[in-house]
Amino acid sequence: MKLTQCTPATIIEPFRIRSVEPIRFTTMEERQKLLSKAGYNPFLLKAGDVLIDLLTDSGTGAMSSAQWAGMIASDESYAGSSSFGRFESAVQDITGFRYVIPTHQGRAAENILFSTIAKPGMTIPNNTHFDTTRAHVENNGAEALDLVIDEGMDPEVIHPFKGNMDPAKLRRAIQERGVAAIPVIMLTTTNNSGGGQPVSMQNVREVSAIAGEYGIPFFIDACRFAENSWFIKTREEGYDDKSPIEIAREMFSYADGCTMSAKKDGMSNIGGFLALNDEKLAEKCRSLTILTEGFPTYGGMAGYDMEAVAIGLYEALDEGYLRYRIRSTAYLGEKLADAGISIVQPPGGHAIYIDAKKMLPHIPPLHYPAWSLTNALYLTGGVRAVEIGSVMFGLQPDGSEKAASMELVRLAIPRRVYTQSHVDYLAEAVIHTYRQREKLKGYRMVSAPAVLRHFSAKLEPIT
Ligand code: F0G
């Protein structure tokens, strides 16, 4: 009898761990005091007081030994460093865009792009704007218009590409507002604010064709382009034998440029870029980069940051990594769904989104049900999540408040940081909280800044 190879059902972490960071256990009593001191805003907690930190997958990933090695060998020259050369080549190789402008993170790329092209009275369509994207559009007096397909706004509907933009809604918006009022059409891949849902290649092609028809530039918010490529590979016909990098290259080939936060699929702790083909626009953006970021061959990053990104972009596209990454997120989603918890279905790439509106029908939207659940997760299990609901999106530009369309709690999974037993613990903590859901209370705003209020607002529980 011949031995056969083990083909396990378990998809293991495709790395071993050589450097560890302790996490601190606290009691619920301690956490009660810590949260109250933080104005009931998890953003204002000290990270050391958190056991499992799922606030974001942005900049929180573990870097590889190859990235650290690249960082040691970096070139810190002010202008024309070889680290910039490697960074630029990696971005050009993957995106195909000619001009690469490094920025310290994604929102800096957004600031440069929108300050250059967005004016009052204009409209920027997107599938769903991320909060910083929306803020930069609005900061320049323009309107941020979300045109995701209807399925993308219903947490329960199963659709393979819930991040798609609705082409009919896009056409209507162009006809109503006029071509001259639309300086760019954006697509966010994956669609973070819509549940980390992917965009299909077909949709990228369709949106690109509409943009081309009207002569409007088309840009991709590429933060999670590698995860999006994996979903295309596994869910879209005709892509299963293509590698993630081939899929990414095809996706970018339909666009005129992209903004990128390298803190996500750049596998870096900081960094980003704006990449584009239009020489004149690149020139204008470069001038603004000098003003706000730094010389255009470092743009707010150290040479070693650019090395980390240049290597990280390829690591994010590794098949073994992506298989593990997307599977480990789905694993958490399945555990919660099996326990009866409503989550955005199907599970997204970088995070699981709990439907707090469904879980907490006794808390009205403007008493912030998703915020309440987020705080409860910290109190019961030391888990830090983030609200994506009416605290994040409810404040209107005129200062009034309007309930957000969804009340979600995002459990964002840092890249290569937590193991399967961390995820098992996490699922237990969430399910434990779910079983006591009737006890959760709403919150009221005590103080808040005028923009991006969720980062620093202070709240209190309604008793
Ligand atoms: N676009 C998307 C889709 C994002 O998710 C983010 C950041 C940005 C742009 C801005 O990038 O943070 O580097 O300035 N998202 C993080 C998050 C903050 O937690 O989802 P940045």
Coordinates of C-alpha atoms and ligand atoms in Angstrom, one line a residue:
M1 CA 0.0 0.0 0.0
K2 CA 1.3 3.4 -1.0
L3 CA 1.2 6.3 1.5
T4 CA -1.0 9.2 0.4
Q5 CA -0.5 12.8 1.1
C6 CA -2.6 14.5 3.8
T7 CA -5.0 17.0 2.3
P8 CA -6.4 18.6 5.4
A9 CA -9.7 20.5 5.7
T10 CA -8.0 22.9 8.0
I11 CA -6.4 25.8 6.2
I12 CA -3.5 26.7 8.5
E13 CA -1.7 30.1 8.9
P14 CA 0.8 30.0 6.1
F15 CA 3.7 31.3 8.3
R16 CA 5.4 30.6 11.6
I17 CA 5.7 33.1 14.4
R18 CA 9.2 34.3 15.4
S19 CA 8.4 37.4 17.3
V20 CA 5.5 37.8 19.8
E21 CA 3.8 40.6 21.5
P22 CA 2.0 40.0 24.8
I23 CA -1.7 40.9 25.2
R24 CA -3.2 42.0 28.6
F25 CA -6.1 40.4 30.3
T26 CA -8.4 42.7 32.3
T27 CA -11.6 42.1 34.3
M28 CA -15.0 43.4 33.3
E29 CA -14.9 45.7 36.3
E30 CA -11.7 47.3 35.1
R31 CA -13.0 47.6 31.6
Q32 CA -16.2 49.4 32.9
K33 CA -14.0 52.1 34.4
L34 CA -11.7 52.3 31.4
L35 CA -14.6 52.7 29.0
S36 CA -16.3 55.3 31.1
K37 CA -13.0 57.3 31.3
A38 CA -12.8 57.0 27.5
G39 CA -16.1 58.8 27.1
Y40 CA -17.7 55.5 26.0
N41 CA -15.7 55.8 22.8
P42 CA -13.5 52.7 22.0
F43 CA -11.2 54.9 19.8
L44 CA -10.2 56.7 23.1
L45 CA -9.2 53.5 24.9
K46 CA -5.5 52.7 25.4
A47 CA -4.6 49.8 23.2
G48 CA -2.9 48.1 26.1
D49 CA -6.3 47.8 27.8
V50 CA -7.7 45.8 24.8
L51 CA -7.4 42.0 24.6
I52 CA -8.3 41.4 21.0
D53 CA -8.1 44.6 18.9
L54 CA -10.3 44.5 15.8
L55 CA -10.7 48.3 15.6
T56 CA -9.2 48.1 12.1
D57 CA -7.1 46.1 9.7
S58 CA -5.3 49.3 8.7
G59 CA -1.7 49.4 9.6
T60 CA -2.1 46.7 12.2
G61 CA -0.8 43.8 10.3
A62 CA 2.4 41.8 11.0
M63 CA 5.2 42.3 8.6
S64 CA 7.3 39.5 7.2
S65 CA 11.0 38.8 7.7
A66 CA 11.5 39.8 4.1
Q67 CA 9.8 43.2 4.7
W68 CA 12.0 43.8 7.8
A69 CA 15.1 42.9 5.8
G70 CA 14.1 45.3 3.1
M71 CA 13.6 48.0 5.7
I72 CA 17.1 47.6 7.1
A73 CA 18.6 47.9 3.6
S74 CA 16.6 51.1 2.8
D75 CA 17.9 54.3 1.2
E76 CA 16.9 57.4 3.1
S77 CA 18.1 59.9 0.5
Y78 CA 15.8 63.0 0.3
A79 CA 15.4 62.8 -3.5
G80 CA 15.6 59.9 -5.9
S81 CA 16.3 57.2 -3.4
S82 CA 16.6 53.6 -4.6
S83 CA 13.8 52.7 -2.1
F84 CA 11.5 55.0 -4.0
G85 CA 12.7 53.3 -7.2
R86 CA 11.7 49.9 -5.8
F87 CA 8.4 51.3 -4.5
E88 CA 7.6 52.9 -7.9
S89 CA 8.5 49.8 -9.9
A90 CA 6.3 47.6 -7.7
V91 CA 3.3 49.9 -8.0
Q92 CA 3.8 50.3 -11.8
D93 CA 4.2 46.5 -12.2
I94 CA 1.0 45.7 -10.4
T95 CA -1.2 48.7 -11.4
G96 CA 0.3 49.6 -14.8
F97 CA -0.2 53.3 -13.9
R98 CA 2.6 55.5 -15.2
Y99 CA 2.9 58.1 -12.5
V100 CA 3.3 57.1 -8.8
I101 CA 3.0 59.7 -6.1
P102 CA 3.8 58.3 -2.6
T103 CA 1.7 59.6 0.3
H104 CA 1.9 58.9 4.0
Q105 CA -1.5 57.0 3.9
G106 CA -4.6 56.6 1.8
R107 CA -6.4 59.8 2.9
A108 CA -3.4 61.9 1.9
A109 CA -3.8 60.5 -1.6
E110 CA -7.5 61.4 -1.4
N111 CA -6.7 64.9 -0.2
I112 CA -4.3 65.5 -3.1
L113 CA -6.7 64.1 -5.7
F114 CA -9.9 65.8 -4.5
S115 CA -8.2 69.1 -3.7
T116 CA -7.0 69.1 -7.3
I117 CA -10.2 68.0 -9.1
A118 CA -13.2 68.4 -6.9
K119 CA -15.0 71.8 -6.7
P120 CA -18.2 73.1 -5.1
G121 CA -21.2 71.9 -7.1
M122 CA -19.5 68.8 -8.3
T123 CA -20.4 65.2 -7.6
I124 CA -18.2 62.2 -7.1
P125 CA -19.9 58.8 -7.6
N126 CA -18.6 55.8 -5.8
N127 CA -20.0 52.4 -4.9
T128 CA -19.8 53.5 -1.3
H129 CA -17.4 56.2 -0.1
F130 CA -15.3 55.3 2.9
D131 CA -15.6 57.9 5.6
T132 CA -12.3 59.7 4.9
T133 CA -13.1 59.6 1.1
R134 CA -16.5 61.2 1.8
A135 CA -14.9 63.7 4.1
H136 CA -12.3 64.8 1.5
V137 CA -15.0 65.1 -1.2
E138 CA -17.2 67.2 1.1
N139 CA -14.3 69.2 2.4
N140 CA -13.8 70.4 -1.2
G141 CA -17.5 71.4 -1.4
A142 CA -18.5 68.5 -3.6
E143 CA -21.1 65.8 -3.2
A144 CA -20.2 62.2 -2.3
L145 CA -22.7 60.0 -4.0
D146 CA -23.1 56.3 -3.2
L147 CA -24.4 54.2 -6.0
V148 CA -23.9 50.6 -4.8
I149 CA -26.4 48.0 -6.1
D150 CA -29.5 47.5 -4.0
E151 CA -28.3 44.1 -2.9
G152 CA -25.3 45.8 -1.3
M153 CA -27.6 47.7 1.1
D154 CA -29.4 44.6 2.4
P155 CA -27.2 42.7 4.9
E156 CA -29.0 39.5 4.4
V157 CA -29.1 39.2 0.7
I158 CA -26.5 36.7 -0.7
H159 CA -24.8 38.0 -3.8
P160 CA -21.3 37.2 -4.9
F161 CA -20.4 40.9 -5.6
K162 CA -22.3 43.0 -3.3
G163 CA -19.8 45.8 -3.7
N164 CA -20.8 46.4 -7.3
M165 CA -21.9 49.8 -8.5
D166 CA -25.3 50.0 -10.1
P167 CA -24.6 51.1 -13.8
A168 CA -28.1 52.3 -14.2
K169 CA -27.8 54.6 -11.2
L170 CA -24.5 55.8 -12.5
R171 CA -25.9 56.7 -15.9
R172 CA -28.8 58.5 -14.2
A173 CA -26.5 60.5 -12.0
I174 CA -24.4 61.6 -15.0
Q175 CA -27.5 62.6 -17.0
E176 CA -29.0 64.5 -14.0
R177 CA -25.8 66.3 -12.9
G178 CA -24.1 66.7 -16.2
V179 CA -20.7 65.4 -17.4
A180 CA -18.9 68.6 -16.4
A181 CA -20.0 68.2 -12.8
I182 CA -18.4 64.8 -12.4
P183 CA -14.6 65.1 -12.3
V184 CA -14.0 61.4 -11.5
I185 CA -15.9 58.2 -10.9
M186 CA -14.6 56.0 -8.1
L187 CA -14.9 52.3 -7.2
T188 CA -13.9 51.1 -3.8
T189 CA -12.4 47.5 -4.0
T190 CA -13.4 45.8 -1.7
N191 CA -16.3 48.0 -0.6
N192 CA -15.4 48.7 3.0
S193 CA -18.4 50.7 4.2
G194 CA -20.7 48.3 2.5
G195 CA -19.4 45.3 4.4
G196 CA -16.0 44.5 2.8
Q197 CA -17.9 43.2 -0.2
P198 CA -16.0 42.7 -3.5
V199 CA -16.6 44.2 -6.9
S200 CA -16.7 41.9 -9.9
M201 CA -14.4 42.3 -12.9
Q202 CA -17.5 42.6 -15.0
N203 CA -18.6 45.6 -12.9
V204 CA -15.2 47.2 -13.1
R205 CA -15.4 46.8 -16.9
E206 CA -18.9 48.2 -17.1
V207 CA -18.2 51.3 -14.9
S208 CA -15.0 51.9 -16.9
A209 CA -17.0 51.7 -20.2
I210 CA -19.6 54.2 -18.9
A211 CA -16.8 56.6 -17.7
G212 CA -15.1 56.2 -21.1
E213 CA -18.3 56.9 -23.0
Y214 CA -18.7 60.3 -21.2
G215 CA -14.9 61.1 -21.1
I216 CA -14.9 61.0 -17.2
P217 CA -11.8 59.7 -15.5
F218 CA -12.2 56.5 -13.6
F219 CA -10.2 55.8 -10.4
I220 CA -10.1 52.8 -8.1
D221 CA -9.9 53.1 -4.3
A222 CA -7.5 50.1 -4.2
C223 CA -7.0 49.6 -0.4
R224 CA -8.0 46.0 -0.6
F225 CA -7.3 45.2 -4.2
A226 CA -5.6 41.9 -3.5
E227 CA -8.6 40.6 -1.4
N228 CA -10.9 41.7 -4.2
S229 CA -8.8 39.8 -6.7
W230 CA -9.2 36.6 -4.6
F231 CA -13.0 37.0 -4.7
I232 CA -12.9 37.4 -8.4
K233 CA -10.7 34.3 -8.7
T234 CA -13.0 32.2 -6.6
R235 CA -16.4 33.6 -7.6
E236 CA -16.3 35.0 -11.1
E237 CA -16.5 32.8 -14.1
G238 CA -13.4 32.7 -16.2
Y239 CA -10.9 33.6 -13.4
D240 CA -10.2 30.4 -11.5
D241 CA -7.0 29.6 -13.4
K242 CA -5.7 33.2 -13.2
S243 CA -3.3 34.3 -10.5
P244 CA -4.3 37.1 -8.1
I245 CA -1.6 39.4 -9.7
E246 CA -3.0 38.8 -13.2
I247 CA -6.5 39.6 -11.9
A248 CA -5.2 42.8 -10.2
R249 CA -3.4 43.9 -13.3
E250 CA -6.5 43.4 -15.4
M251 CA -8.7 45.3 -12.9
F252 CA -6.3 48.3 -12.9
S253 CA -6.0 48.2 -16.7
Y254 CA -9.6 49.5 -16.9
A255 CA -8.9 52.5 -14.7
D256 CA -7.1 55.8 -15.2
G257 CA -5.7 55.8 -11.7
C258 CA -6.1 54.8 -8.1
T259 CA -5.8 56.0 -4.5
M260 CA -4.2 53.5 -2.1
S261 CA -3.8 53.0 1.6
A262 CA -0.8 50.6 1.8
K263 CA -1.8 50.0 5.4
K264 CA -4.2 47.4 4.1
D265 CA -3.1 45.3 1.1
G266 CA 0.3 47.0 1.1
M267 CA 0.9 44.9 4.3
S268 CA 2.6 47.9 5.8
N269 CA 2.1 49.8 9.0
I270 CA 2.0 53.1 7.2
G271 CA 2.0 54.4 3.6
G272 CA 0.0 54.9 0.5
F273 CA 0.0 56.3 -2.9
L274 CA -1.8 58.0 -5.8
A275 CA -1.1 56.4 -9.1
L276 CA -2.4 57.7 -12.4
N277 CA -1.8 57.9 -16.2
D278 CA -2.7 61.6 -16.9
E279 CA 0.6 63.5 -17.1
K280 CA -0.9 67.0 -16.5
L281 CA -3.0 65.8 -13.5
A282 CA 0.0 64.0 -12.1
E283 CA 2.0 67.3 -12.4
K284 CA -0.6 69.2 -10.4
C285 CA -0.9 66.5 -7.8
R286 CA 2.9 66.4 -7.4
S287 CA 3.0 70.1 -6.7
L288 CA 0.4 69.7 -4.0
T289 CA 2.3 66.7 -2.6
I290 CA 5.4 68.9 -2.1
L291 CA 3.2 71.3 -0.2
T292 CA 1.4 68.8 2.1
E293 CA 3.4 65.5 2.1
G294 CA 7.0 66.0 1.1
F295 CA 9.3 65.7 -1.9
P296 CA 7.6 63.4 -4.6
T297 CA 10.1 60.6 -4.1
Y298 CA 9.1 60.0 -0.5
G299 CA 5.8 61.9 0.0
G300 CA 5.5 61.4 3.7
M301 CA 7.1 58.0 4.0
A302 CA 10.6 57.0 5.2
G303 CA 12.7 55.0 2.7
Y304 CA 12.1 52.0 4.9
D305 CA 8.3 52.4 4.7
M306 CA 8.5 52.4 0.9
E307 CA 10.6 49.2 1.0
A308 CA 8.0 47.6 3.3
V309 CA 5.2 48.5 0.8
A310 CA 7.2 47.4 -2.3
I311 CA 7.6 44.0 -0.8
G312 CA 4.2 43.9 1.0
L313 CA 2.2 44.5 -2.2
Y314 CA 3.5 41.2 -3.6
E315 CA 3.0 39.3 -0.4
A316 CA -0.7 40.4 -0.3
L317 CA -1.1 38.8 -3.7
D318 CA 0.4 35.5 -2.7
E319 CA -2.2 32.7 -3.3
G320 CA -1.5 30.8 -0.1
Y321 CA -1.8 33.9 1.9
L322 CA -5.1 35.0 0.3
R323 CA -6.6 31.6 0.7
Y324 CA -5.8 31.7 4.4
R325 CA -6.9 35.3 4.8
I326 CA -10.3 35.0 3.2
R327 CA -10.9 31.6 4.8
S328 CA -10.1 32.8 8.3
T329 CA -12.6 35.7 8.0
A330 CA -15.3 33.4 6.7
Y331 CA -14.5 31.0 9.6
L332 CA -15.4 33.7 12.1
G333 CA -18.5 34.6 10.1
E334 CA -19.8 31.1 10.0
K335 CA -19.4 30.7 13.8
L336 CA -21.4 33.8 14.5
A337 CA -24.1 33.0 11.9
D338 CA -24.4 29.4 13.2
A339 CA -25.2 30.9 16.7
G340 CA -28.0 33.0 15.1
I341 CA -26.3 36.3 14.8
S342 CA -27.1 38.3 11.7
I343 CA -24.0 39.3 9.9
V344 CA -23.5 40.9 6.5
Q345 CA -23.7 37.9 4.2
P346 CA -21.6 36.5 2.6
P347 CA -18.6 37.3 4.8
G348 CA -16.4 40.1 3.4
G349 CA -12.6 40.0 3.0
H350 CA -11.1 41.9 5.9
A351 CA -13.9 41.9 8.4
I352 CA -17.2 40.5 9.7
Y353 CA -20.0 43.0 10.0
I354 CA -22.7 42.3 12.6
D355 CA -26.1 43.7 11.9
A356 CA -26.8 45.6 15.1
K357 CA -30.2 46.9 13.9
K358 CA -31.3 43.3 13.6
M359 CA -29.8 42.3 17.0
L360 CA -31.0 45.3 19.0
P361 CA -34.4 46.3 17.6
H362 CA -35.2 47.9 21.0
I363 CA -32.6 50.6 20.5
P364 CA -33.6 53.3 18.0
P365 CA -31.0 54.2 15.3
L366 CA -30.3 57.6 16.8
H367 CA -29.6 56.0 20.2
Y368 CA -26.8 54.2 18.2
P369 CA -27.4 50.4 18.5
A370 CA -24.2 49.5 16.7
W371 CA -22.2 51.8 19.1
S372 CA -24.0 50.1 22.0
L373 CA -23.0 46.6 20.8
T374 CA -19.4 47.8 20.2
N375 CA -19.1 48.9 23.8
A376 CA -20.8 45.7 25.1
L377 CA -18.2 43.6 23.3
Y378 CA -15.4 45.5 25.0
L379 CA -17.1 45.2 28.4
T380 CA -17.9 41.4 28.1
G381 CA -14.8 40.2 26.3
G382 CA -12.1 42.9 26.1
V383 CA -12.7 43.0 22.3
R384 CA -12.5 46.3 20.5
A385 CA -14.6 46.6 17.3
V386 CA -15.8 49.6 15.4
E387 CA -19.2 51.1 14.8
I388 CA -20.2 51.7 11.2
G389 CA -23.6 53.3 11.7
S390 CA -25.2 56.5 12.8
V391 CA -22.3 57.8 14.9
M392 CA -19.9 57.4 11.9
F393 CA -22.3 58.5 9.2
G394 CA -25.3 60.2 10.9
L395 CA -23.9 63.8 11.0
Q396 CA -25.0 65.7 7.9
P397 CA -22.9 68.6 6.4
D398 CA -25.5 71.1 7.7
G399 CA -25.0 69.9 11.2
S400 CA -28.3 67.9 11.4
E401 CA -28.5 64.2 12.2
K402 CA -29.9 61.4 10.1
A403 CA -29.9 57.7 10.8
A404 CA -27.4 55.8 8.7
S405 CA -28.9 53.2 6.3
M406 CA -27.2 50.4 8.2
E407 CA -26.1 49.9 11.8
L408 CA -23.1 47.6 11.6
V409 CA -20.4 46.6 14.0
R410 CA -17.2 45.7 12.2
L411 CA -14.8 43.1 13.5
A412 CA -11.8 43.9 11.3
I413 CA -9.1 41.3 11.2
P414 CA -5.5 42.5 11.2
R415 CA -3.3 40.7 8.6
R416 CA -1.2 37.8 9.9
V417 CA -1.7 38.8 13.6
Y418 CA -4.3 36.5 15.3
T419 CA -4.4 32.7 15.3
Q420 CA -7.4 30.4 15.0
S421 CA -7.7 30.2 18.9
H422 CA -7.9 33.9 19.1
V423 CA -10.7 33.8 16.6
D424 CA -12.4 31.0 18.6
Y425 CA -12.2 33.1 21.7
L426 CA -13.6 36.1 19.8
A427 CA -16.6 34.1 18.6
E428 CA -17.3 33.0 22.1
A429 CA -17.2 36.5 23.4
V430 CA -19.5 37.8 20.7
I431 CA -22.0 35.0 21.1
H432 CA -22.0 35.5 24.9
T433 CA -22.9 39.1 24.3
Y434 CA -25.6 38.2 21.8
R435 CA -27.3 36.0 24.4
Q436 CA -27.7 39.0 26.7
R437 CA -28.7 41.4 23.9
E438 CA -32.0 42.5 25.7
K439 CA -29.8 44.1 28.4
L440 CA -28.0 46.5 26.1
K441 CA -29.0 50.2 26.2
G442 CA -28.7 53.1 23.8
Y443 CA -26.3 56.0 24.0
R444 CA -26.5 59.7 23.7
M445 CA -23.9 62.2 22.4
V446 CA -22.2 64.3 25.0
S447 CA -19.7 66.2 22.8
A448 CA -18.5 65.7 19.2
P449 CA -16.4 67.5 16.6
A450 CA -17.9 68.8 13.4
V451 CA -16.3 66.2 11.0
L452 CA -15.4 62.5 11.4
R453 CA -17.0 62.7 14.9
H454 CA -16.7 59.0 15.7
F455 CA -12.9 59.3 16.2
S456 CA -13.2 61.6 19.2
A457 CA -16.9 62.0 20.3
K458 CA -17.8 61.5 23.9
L459 CA -21.0 59.6 24.7
E460 CA -22.9 58.3 27.7
P461 CA -25.3 55.4 28.1
I462 CA -29.0 56.2 28.3
T463 CA -30.2 54.8 31.7
Ligands
F0G1 N1 -10.4 54.0 1.5 C1 -10.9 52.9 2.2 C2 -11.8 51.9 1.5 C3 -10.4 52.6 3.5 O1 -10.9 51.5 4.1 C4 -9.6 53.6 4.1 C5 -9.2 53.3 5.5 C6 -9.1 54.7 3.4 C7 -9.6 54.8 2.1 C8 -8.2 55.7 4.0 O2 -6.9 55.1 4.2 O3 -6.5 55.2 6.7 O4 -4.6 55.0 5.1 O5 -5.9 57.1 5.3 N2 -9.7 52.6 6.3 C9 -9.4 52.3 7.6 C10 -10.4 51.3 8.2 C11 -9.1 53.4 8.5 O6 -10.3 51.1 9.4 O7 -11.2 50.8 7.5 P1 -5.9 55.6 5.4

